[in-house]
Amino acid sequence: MAAEAPAVPSAPAALTARAPQVPAERMVAEMVPPPRFATVSFDNYITDPGQPSQAEAVEALRDFAARLGDGADAKGGRRRHWFRREAKPAASGGPRGMYLDGGYGVGKTHLLASLWHATPAAPELKAFGTFVELTNLVGALGFQQTVKTLGGHRLLCIDEFELDDPGDTVLVSTLLGKLVEAGVALAATSNTLPGKLGEGRFAAADFLREIQGLSAHFRTLRIDGEDYRHRGLPAAPAPHSDETVTRAAHRVPGASLDDFPDLLDHLSQVHPSRYGAMCDGIQAVCLTGVAPVPDQSTALRLVVLADRLYDREVPVLASGVPFDQLFSEEMLSGGYRKKYFRAISRLTALARDAKGLADASYER
């Protein structure tokens, strides 16, 4: 018998060919910690002995989760309304919410997801999502339906809490106020203190009342430390050649292959709420011709894509400029600088994860 011909690898996918529609039902169902944080806990959060604020945050969040459990009845199906206006003052029942403030890479999302897992309530009574996903949910469901949907929850966790425009400020201030009245506990992470939200991005002083109202919902936990993604690691890997990236995309099952400028253009045509769905089934992202982003709107869209890839632990193999050259000096010193530094940190980590893909591209 003749020997079977070797299988020909299928052509890589292209993110630029994807423009998924995301039903509101899926948006609600997916409000859980992403795959990277699906099994995290307070126990496997590695604190830095030189940063006592990290251990203090763990203990404060453990206590917060335990007190949320006090709201359940014997069957675990109902809760006392700790945070209703007619309830006891916050001092006796604990803070209305916890706000984790710190630099990028100190493990805030790990702690937020650990709180979600530790809170003694059924998954359908807890919601976890980024700030962008929360505002997108309001856009999909409408304000009143969002209040109704989330108002029956025990806990709402909001990752990457940042206010980019006045409309978001008023919307989120009103939404969280309604949820607190309904008895929902809040927890959020951010690189910005509650009272400083929006600073450097719009005339925050004109919306001081709303910002102060948001701040009143939370007890702030400051978490100090260095970026754990690069703690003790060598410098980020240098970009590869176009040929290496293209070869890897054709050899690695489930890989995508896109030209970076084309991808940036495509992101402008897909709502950021759909970037996660756009990555469904993608096992590795291969990019050719990475170059500095041309403007702030493009940069902010790229930040969202970087977050979704990081959540899903999708390695990124790229040619062109290193990821620490994506954003201009002006961007890195402006109001969105913390977002850009987070994106650089996460993309660099994903580039390290992709090292084996480059090696695989030379396999015969």
Short mmCIF file of C-alpha atoms in Angstrom, two decimals:
data_model
loop_
_atom_site.label_atom_id
_atom_site.label_comp_id
_atom_site.label_asym_id
_atom_site.label_seq_id
_atom_site.Cartn_x
_atom_site.Cartn_y
_atom_site.Cartn_z
CA MET A 1 0.00 0.00 0.00
CA ALA A 2 1.15 3.48 -0.76
CA ALA A 3 2.11 5.56 2.24
CA GLU A 4 -0.44 8.11 3.28
CA ALA A 5 0.44 11.68 2.35
CA PRO A 6 1.19 13.89 5.32
CA ALA A 7 -1.68 16.03 6.45
CA VAL A 8 -1.59 19.57 5.10
CA PRO A 9 -2.10 22.11 7.89
CA SER A 10 -5.23 24.17 7.43
CA ALA A 11 -4.80 27.84 6.66
CA PRO A 12 -4.73 30.03 9.77
CA ALA A 13 -7.79 32.01 10.78
CA ALA A 14 -7.89 35.78 10.43
CA LEU A 15 -9.24 38.03 13.15
CA THR A 16 -9.94 40.59 10.44
CA ALA A 17 -12.49 38.17 8.95
CA ARG A 18 -14.47 38.01 12.18
CA ALA A 19 -17.25 40.38 13.23
CA PRO A 20 -19.35 38.32 15.65
CA GLN A 21 -22.70 39.32 17.08
CA VAL A 22 -23.01 38.76 20.82
CA PRO A 23 -26.55 38.21 22.21
CA ALA A 24 -27.34 39.92 25.49
CA GLU A 25 -28.00 36.50 27.05
CA ARG A 26 -24.42 35.46 26.35
CA MET A 27 -23.10 38.70 27.82
CA VAL A 28 -24.90 37.98 31.09
CA ALA A 29 -23.95 34.30 31.15
CA GLU A 30 -20.27 35.13 30.61
CA MET A 31 -20.07 37.51 33.58
CA VAL A 32 -17.75 35.12 35.43
CA PRO A 33 -13.97 35.23 35.96
CA PRO A 34 -12.16 34.60 32.64
CA PRO A 35 -10.25 31.34 32.03
CA ARG A 36 -6.96 32.71 33.34
CA PHE A 37 -8.63 33.32 36.72
CA ALA A 38 -11.06 30.39 36.77
CA THR A 39 -9.27 28.55 39.58
CA VAL A 40 -7.54 31.32 41.53
CA SER A 41 -8.01 31.74 45.27
CA PHE A 42 -6.72 33.76 48.18
CA ASP A 43 -4.53 30.77 49.05
CA ASN A 44 -2.64 30.80 45.75
CA TYR A 45 -2.14 34.57 45.65
CA ILE A 46 1.59 34.90 46.31
CA THR A 47 2.17 37.94 48.47
CA ASP A 48 5.41 39.88 48.40
CA PRO A 49 6.87 39.95 51.95
CA GLY A 50 8.23 43.40 51.22
CA GLN A 51 4.74 44.73 50.44
CA PRO A 52 2.56 44.25 53.54
CA SER A 53 -0.41 45.91 51.82
CA GLN A 54 -0.84 42.74 49.75
CA ALA A 55 -1.36 40.45 52.76
CA GLU A 56 -3.59 43.09 54.35
CA ALA A 57 -5.75 43.17 51.22
CA VAL A 58 -6.12 39.38 51.26
CA GLU A 59 -7.35 39.40 54.86
CA ALA A 60 -9.74 42.31 54.24
CA LEU A 61 -11.26 40.54 51.23
CA ARG A 62 -11.55 37.22 53.09
CA ASP A 63 -13.51 39.03 55.79
CA PHE A 64 -15.65 40.80 53.19
CA ALA A 65 -16.54 37.49 51.52
CA ALA A 66 -17.40 35.91 54.87
CA ARG A 67 -19.72 38.77 55.78
CA LEU A 68 -21.50 38.42 52.45
CA GLY A 69 -22.22 34.85 53.46
CA ASP A 70 -23.97 36.11 56.58
CA GLY A 71 -26.75 37.33 54.31
CA ALA A 72 -27.90 33.81 53.39
CA ASP A 73 -30.59 31.87 55.19
CA ALA A 74 -30.20 28.27 56.29
CA LYS A 75 -30.88 27.03 52.78
CA GLY A 76 -28.42 29.46 51.26
CA GLY A 77 -31.03 30.76 48.89
CA ARG A 78 -31.90 34.15 50.38
CA ARG A 79 -29.99 37.00 51.89
CA ARG A 80 -30.50 39.82 54.29
CA HIS A 81 -30.33 43.20 52.60
CA TRP A 82 -27.18 44.47 54.24
CA PHE A 83 -26.83 47.46 51.98
CA ARG A 84 -30.37 48.78 51.61
CA ARG A 85 -30.90 52.35 52.68
CA GLU A 86 -33.01 51.22 55.61
CA ALA A 87 -30.33 48.74 56.74
CA LYS A 88 -27.96 49.37 59.60
CA PRO A 89 -25.23 51.93 58.93
CA ALA A 90 -22.28 50.70 56.89
CA ALA A 91 -20.07 50.87 59.95
CA SER A 92 -21.96 48.01 61.59
CA GLY A 93 -22.44 45.87 58.49
CA GLY A 94 -19.08 46.59 56.89
CA PRO A 95 -18.29 48.62 53.77
CA ARG A 96 -20.69 48.67 50.85
CA GLY A 97 -17.90 47.75 48.50
CA MET A 98 -14.18 47.13 48.18
CA TYR A 99 -12.01 49.09 45.78
CA LEU A 100 -8.60 47.61 44.96
CA ASP A 101 -6.22 50.37 43.91
CA GLY A 102 -2.71 49.67 42.69
CA GLY A 103 -0.33 49.61 39.75
CA TYR A 104 -0.53 47.13 36.91
CA GLY A 105 0.68 43.61 37.60
CA VAL A 106 0.25 43.57 41.40
CA GLY A 107 -2.46 40.88 41.23
CA LYS A 108 -5.62 42.95 41.61
CA THR A 109 -7.62 40.83 39.15
CA HIS A 110 -6.42 37.67 40.92
CA LEU A 111 -7.75 39.05 44.20
CA LEU A 112 -11.03 40.21 42.65
CA ALA A 113 -11.62 36.79 41.10
CA SER A 114 -10.68 35.14 44.41
CA LEU A 115 -13.36 37.22 46.12
CA TRP A 116 -15.89 36.06 43.52
CA HIS A 117 -14.95 32.41 44.12
CA ALA A 118 -14.90 32.80 47.92
CA THR A 119 -18.27 34.49 48.23
CA PRO A 120 -20.74 31.81 49.40
CA ALA A 121 -23.40 32.21 46.75
CA ALA A 122 -24.45 30.36 43.64
CA PRO A 123 -22.64 31.48 40.46
CA GLU A 124 -25.85 32.95 39.08
CA LEU A 125 -25.98 35.29 42.09
CA LYS A 126 -22.51 36.69 41.40
CA ALA A 127 -21.32 38.71 38.41
CA PHE A 128 -17.76 39.42 37.26
CA GLY A 129 -16.85 41.62 34.34
CA THR A 130 -14.69 44.48 33.18
CA PHE A 131 -15.93 48.04 33.34
CA VAL A 132 -16.27 48.00 29.55
CA GLU A 133 -18.35 44.82 29.69
CA LEU A 134 -20.63 46.38 32.31
CA THR A 135 -21.32 49.48 30.22
CA ASN A 136 -21.81 47.26 27.16
CA LEU A 137 -24.37 45.23 29.09
CA VAL A 138 -26.33 48.39 29.80
CA GLY A 139 -26.20 49.22 26.11
CA ALA A 140 -27.53 45.77 25.20
CA LEU A 141 -30.21 45.38 27.88
CA GLY A 142 -31.13 48.97 28.65
CA PHE A 143 -30.69 50.63 32.02
CA GLN A 144 -33.81 49.37 33.77
CA GLN A 145 -33.36 45.77 32.63
CA THR A 146 -29.71 45.84 33.74
CA VAL A 147 -30.79 47.00 37.19
CA LYS A 148 -33.40 44.23 37.28
CA THR A 149 -30.91 41.59 36.06
CA LEU A 150 -28.07 42.48 38.43
CA GLY A 151 -30.25 43.71 41.30
CA GLY A 152 -30.88 40.16 42.51
CA HIS A 153 -27.17 39.39 42.79
CA ARG A 154 -25.17 39.02 45.98
CA LEU A 155 -22.00 40.48 44.47
CA LEU A 156 -20.90 42.49 41.44
CA CYS A 157 -17.15 42.51 40.66
CA ILE A 158 -15.93 45.17 38.23
CA ASP A 159 -12.41 44.78 36.86
CA GLU A 160 -10.43 47.67 35.36
CA PHE A 161 -12.77 50.36 36.66
CA GLU A 162 -12.03 53.54 34.74
CA LEU A 163 -14.11 56.47 33.58
CA ASP A 164 -13.27 57.64 30.09
CA ASP A 165 -16.05 60.12 29.44
CA PRO A 166 -18.76 62.08 31.24
CA GLY A 167 -21.52 59.83 29.92
CA ASP A 168 -19.98 56.78 31.59
CA THR A 169 -19.59 58.74 34.82
CA VAL A 170 -23.27 59.58 35.11
CA LEU A 171 -24.39 56.14 33.86
CA VAL A 172 -22.24 54.10 36.23
CA SER A 173 -22.85 56.38 39.21
CA THR A 174 -26.60 55.96 38.78
CA LEU A 175 -26.39 52.21 38.10
CA LEU A 176 -24.23 51.41 41.11
CA GLY A 177 -26.44 53.55 43.32
CA LYS A 178 -29.48 51.51 42.25
CA LEU A 179 -27.67 48.22 42.79
CA VAL A 180 -26.49 49.23 46.26
CA GLU A 181 -30.07 50.13 47.15
CA ALA A 182 -31.09 46.64 45.98
CA GLY A 183 -28.58 45.06 48.36
CA VAL A 184 -25.81 44.19 45.90
CA ALA A 185 -22.27 44.25 47.29
CA LEU A 186 -19.64 45.80 45.05
CA ALA A 187 -15.95 45.17 44.42
CA ALA A 188 -13.74 46.81 41.84
CA THR A 189 -10.15 47.08 40.70
CA SER A 190 -8.49 50.10 39.18
CA ASN A 191 -5.21 51.91 38.73
CA THR A 192 -6.89 55.13 39.88
CA LEU A 193 -8.27 56.14 43.26
CA PRO A 194 -12.06 56.58 43.26
CA GLY A 195 -11.86 60.32 43.79
CA LYS A 196 -9.46 60.67 40.85
CA LEU A 197 -11.50 58.78 38.26
CA GLY A 198 -11.67 60.63 34.96
CA GLU A 199 -8.74 62.86 35.83
CA GLY A 200 -6.78 63.90 32.77
CA ARG A 201 -9.43 62.49 30.41
CA PHE A 202 -12.32 64.95 30.63
CA ALA A 203 -13.45 67.86 32.81
CA ALA A 204 -13.83 65.66 35.88
CA ALA A 205 -14.45 68.70 38.07
CA ASP A 206 -17.76 69.22 36.26
CA PHE A 207 -18.86 65.75 37.37
CA LEU A 208 -17.45 65.88 40.88
CA ARG A 209 -20.79 65.02 42.48
CA GLU A 210 -21.11 61.80 40.50
CA ILE A 211 -17.47 60.86 41.13
CA GLN A 212 -17.82 61.50 44.84
CA GLY A 213 -21.00 59.41 44.82
CA LEU A 214 -19.09 56.51 43.27
CA SER A 215 -16.30 56.88 45.81
CA ALA A 216 -18.78 56.70 48.69
CA HIS A 217 -19.73 53.13 47.77
CA PHE A 218 -16.26 51.74 48.42
CA ARG A 219 -13.62 51.15 51.02
CA THR A 220 -10.28 51.59 49.24
CA LEU A 221 -7.54 48.99 49.62
CA ARG A 222 -4.19 50.17 48.34
CA ILE A 223 -2.08 47.30 46.94
CA ASP A 224 1.58 48.13 46.43
CA GLY A 225 4.16 46.07 44.56
CA GLU A 226 5.97 45.50 41.30
CA ASP A 227 4.53 43.90 38.19
CA TYR A 228 4.50 40.17 38.96
CA ARG A 229 4.43 39.34 35.23
CA HIS A 230 8.01 40.56 34.93
CA ARG A 231 9.28 39.93 38.45
CA GLY A 232 12.69 38.30 38.10
CA LEU A 233 12.19 37.53 34.40
CA PRO A 234 14.50 38.44 31.53
CA ALA A 235 13.64 41.24 29.12
CA ALA A 236 10.76 40.75 26.73
CA PRO A 237 11.61 38.61 23.69
CA ALA A 238 12.57 40.50 20.57
CA PRO A 239 10.08 40.48 17.69
CA HIS A 240 10.49 37.76 15.08
CA SER A 241 10.72 38.00 11.32
CA ASP A 242 7.61 38.08 9.14
CA GLU A 243 8.64 34.69 7.74
CA THR A 244 8.88 33.09 11.20
CA VAL A 245 5.49 34.47 12.26
CA THR A 246 3.80 33.38 9.04
CA ARG A 247 5.34 29.91 9.16
CA ALA A 248 4.23 29.44 12.78
CA ALA A 249 0.68 30.53 11.94
CA HIS A 250 0.46 27.78 9.32
CA ARG A 251 1.95 25.13 11.61
CA VAL A 252 0.17 25.82 14.89
CA PRO A 253 -3.41 24.46 15.11
CA GLY A 254 -5.95 27.14 15.90
CA ALA A 255 -3.62 30.04 15.14
CA SER A 256 -4.70 33.27 13.51
CA LEU A 257 -2.58 35.39 11.17
CA ASP A 258 -3.12 39.10 10.54
CA ASP A 259 -1.21 42.12 9.38
CA PHE A 260 -1.14 44.49 12.35
CA PRO A 261 -2.29 47.66 10.52
CA ASP A 262 -5.18 45.72 8.98
CA LEU A 263 -6.16 44.41 12.41
CA LEU A 264 -6.17 47.92 13.90
CA ASP A 265 -8.45 49.06 11.07
CA HIS A 266 -10.75 46.10 11.68
CA LEU A 267 -11.00 46.86 15.39
CA SER A 268 -12.51 50.24 14.50
CA GLN A 269 -15.36 48.41 12.76
CA VAL A 270 -16.16 45.95 15.61
CA HIS A 271 -17.57 47.08 18.94
CA PRO A 272 -15.15 46.38 21.81
CA SER A 273 -17.85 44.32 23.54
CA ARG A 274 -17.33 41.74 20.77
CA TYR A 275 -13.55 41.46 20.92
CA GLY A 276 -13.79 38.48 23.27
CA ALA A 277 -16.12 36.61 20.91
CA MET A 278 -13.81 37.53 18.05
CA CYS A 279 -11.12 35.46 19.79
CA ASP A 280 -13.32 32.37 20.27
CA GLY A 281 -11.40 29.22 19.36
CA ILE A 282 -8.14 31.06 18.70
CA GLN A 283 -5.17 29.23 20.24
CA ALA A 284 -2.45 31.68 19.20
CA VAL A 285 -2.38 35.13 17.59
CA CYS A 286 0.28 35.78 14.95
CA LEU A 287 0.83 39.38 13.86
CA THR A 288 3.09 40.75 11.14
CA GLY A 289 4.23 44.34 10.83
CA VAL A 290 3.57 45.54 14.38
CA ALA A 291 4.08 49.31 14.44
CA PRO A 292 3.32 52.21 16.81
CA VAL A 293 -0.40 52.91 16.96
CA PRO A 294 -1.33 56.12 15.13
CA ASP A 295 -3.83 57.73 17.50
CA GLN A 296 -5.47 57.46 20.89
CA SER A 297 -8.78 55.97 19.74
CA THR A 298 -6.90 53.15 18.03
CA ALA A 299 -4.70 52.69 21.09
CA LEU A 300 -7.67 52.33 23.43
CA ARG A 301 -9.23 49.68 21.19
CA LEU A 302 -5.95 47.78 21.18
CA VAL A 303 -5.91 47.90 25.00
CA VAL A 304 -9.29 46.12 25.07
CA LEU A 305 -8.09 43.43 22.66
CA ALA A 306 -4.94 42.91 24.74
CA ASP A 307 -7.09 42.43 27.84
CA ARG A 308 -9.29 39.85 26.13
CA LEU A 309 -6.29 37.90 24.83
CA TYR A 310 -4.66 37.98 28.25
CA ASP A 311 -7.86 36.79 29.94
CA ARG A 312 -7.94 33.82 27.55
CA GLU A 313 -4.19 33.11 27.84
CA VAL A 314 -3.70 33.37 24.07
CA PRO A 315 0.02 33.68 23.19
CA VAL A 316 0.99 36.41 20.72
CA LEU A 317 3.80 35.94 18.19
CA ALA A 318 4.71 39.11 16.36
CA SER A 319 7.09 40.78 13.94
CA GLY A 320 7.82 44.50 13.74
CA VAL A 321 8.52 46.77 16.71
CA PRO A 322 8.61 45.47 20.31
CA PHE A 323 5.40 45.88 22.28
CA ASP A 324 6.97 48.51 24.53
CA GLN A 325 7.14 50.78 21.48
CA LEU A 326 3.43 50.60 20.62
CA PHE A 327 2.47 53.84 22.33
CA SER A 328 4.02 57.27 21.92
CA GLU A 329 5.66 59.20 24.74
CA GLU A 330 2.71 61.58 24.66
CA MET A 331 0.29 58.69 25.18
CA LEU A 332 2.39 57.23 27.99
CA SER A 333 2.33 60.53 29.85
CA GLY A 334 -1.35 61.31 29.30
CA GLY A 335 -4.58 60.47 31.10
CA TYR A 336 -4.72 56.91 29.74
CA ARG A 337 -1.11 56.05 30.56
CA LYS A 338 -2.04 53.36 33.10
CA LYS A 339 -4.13 51.55 30.49
CA TYR A 340 -1.25 51.61 28.04
CA PHE A 341 1.27 50.35 30.58
CA ARG A 342 -1.12 47.52 31.45
CA ALA A 343 -1.44 46.60 27.78
CA ILE A 344 2.36 46.61 27.35
CA SER A 345 2.75 44.43 30.42
CA ARG A 346 0.14 41.92 29.28
CA LEU A 347 1.24 41.75 25.66
CA THR A 348 4.83 41.25 26.78
CA ALA A 349 3.73 38.34 28.97
CA LEU A 350 1.84 36.82 26.02
CA ALA A 351 4.90 37.30 23.79
CA ARG A 352 6.92 35.26 26.28
CA ASP A 353 4.25 32.57 26.16
CA ALA A 354 4.65 32.46 22.37
CA LYS A 355 8.35 31.60 22.40
CA GLY A 356 7.63 27.93 21.75
CA LEU A 357 5.54 28.85 18.70
CA ALA A 358 8.54 30.43 17.03
CA ASP A 359 10.56 27.29 17.70
CA ALA A 360 7.73 25.16 16.29
CA SER A 361 7.81 27.13 13.06
CA TYR A 362 11.15 25.50 12.22
CA GLU A 363 10.05 21.93 12.87
CA ARG A 364 10.21 19.67 9.89
#
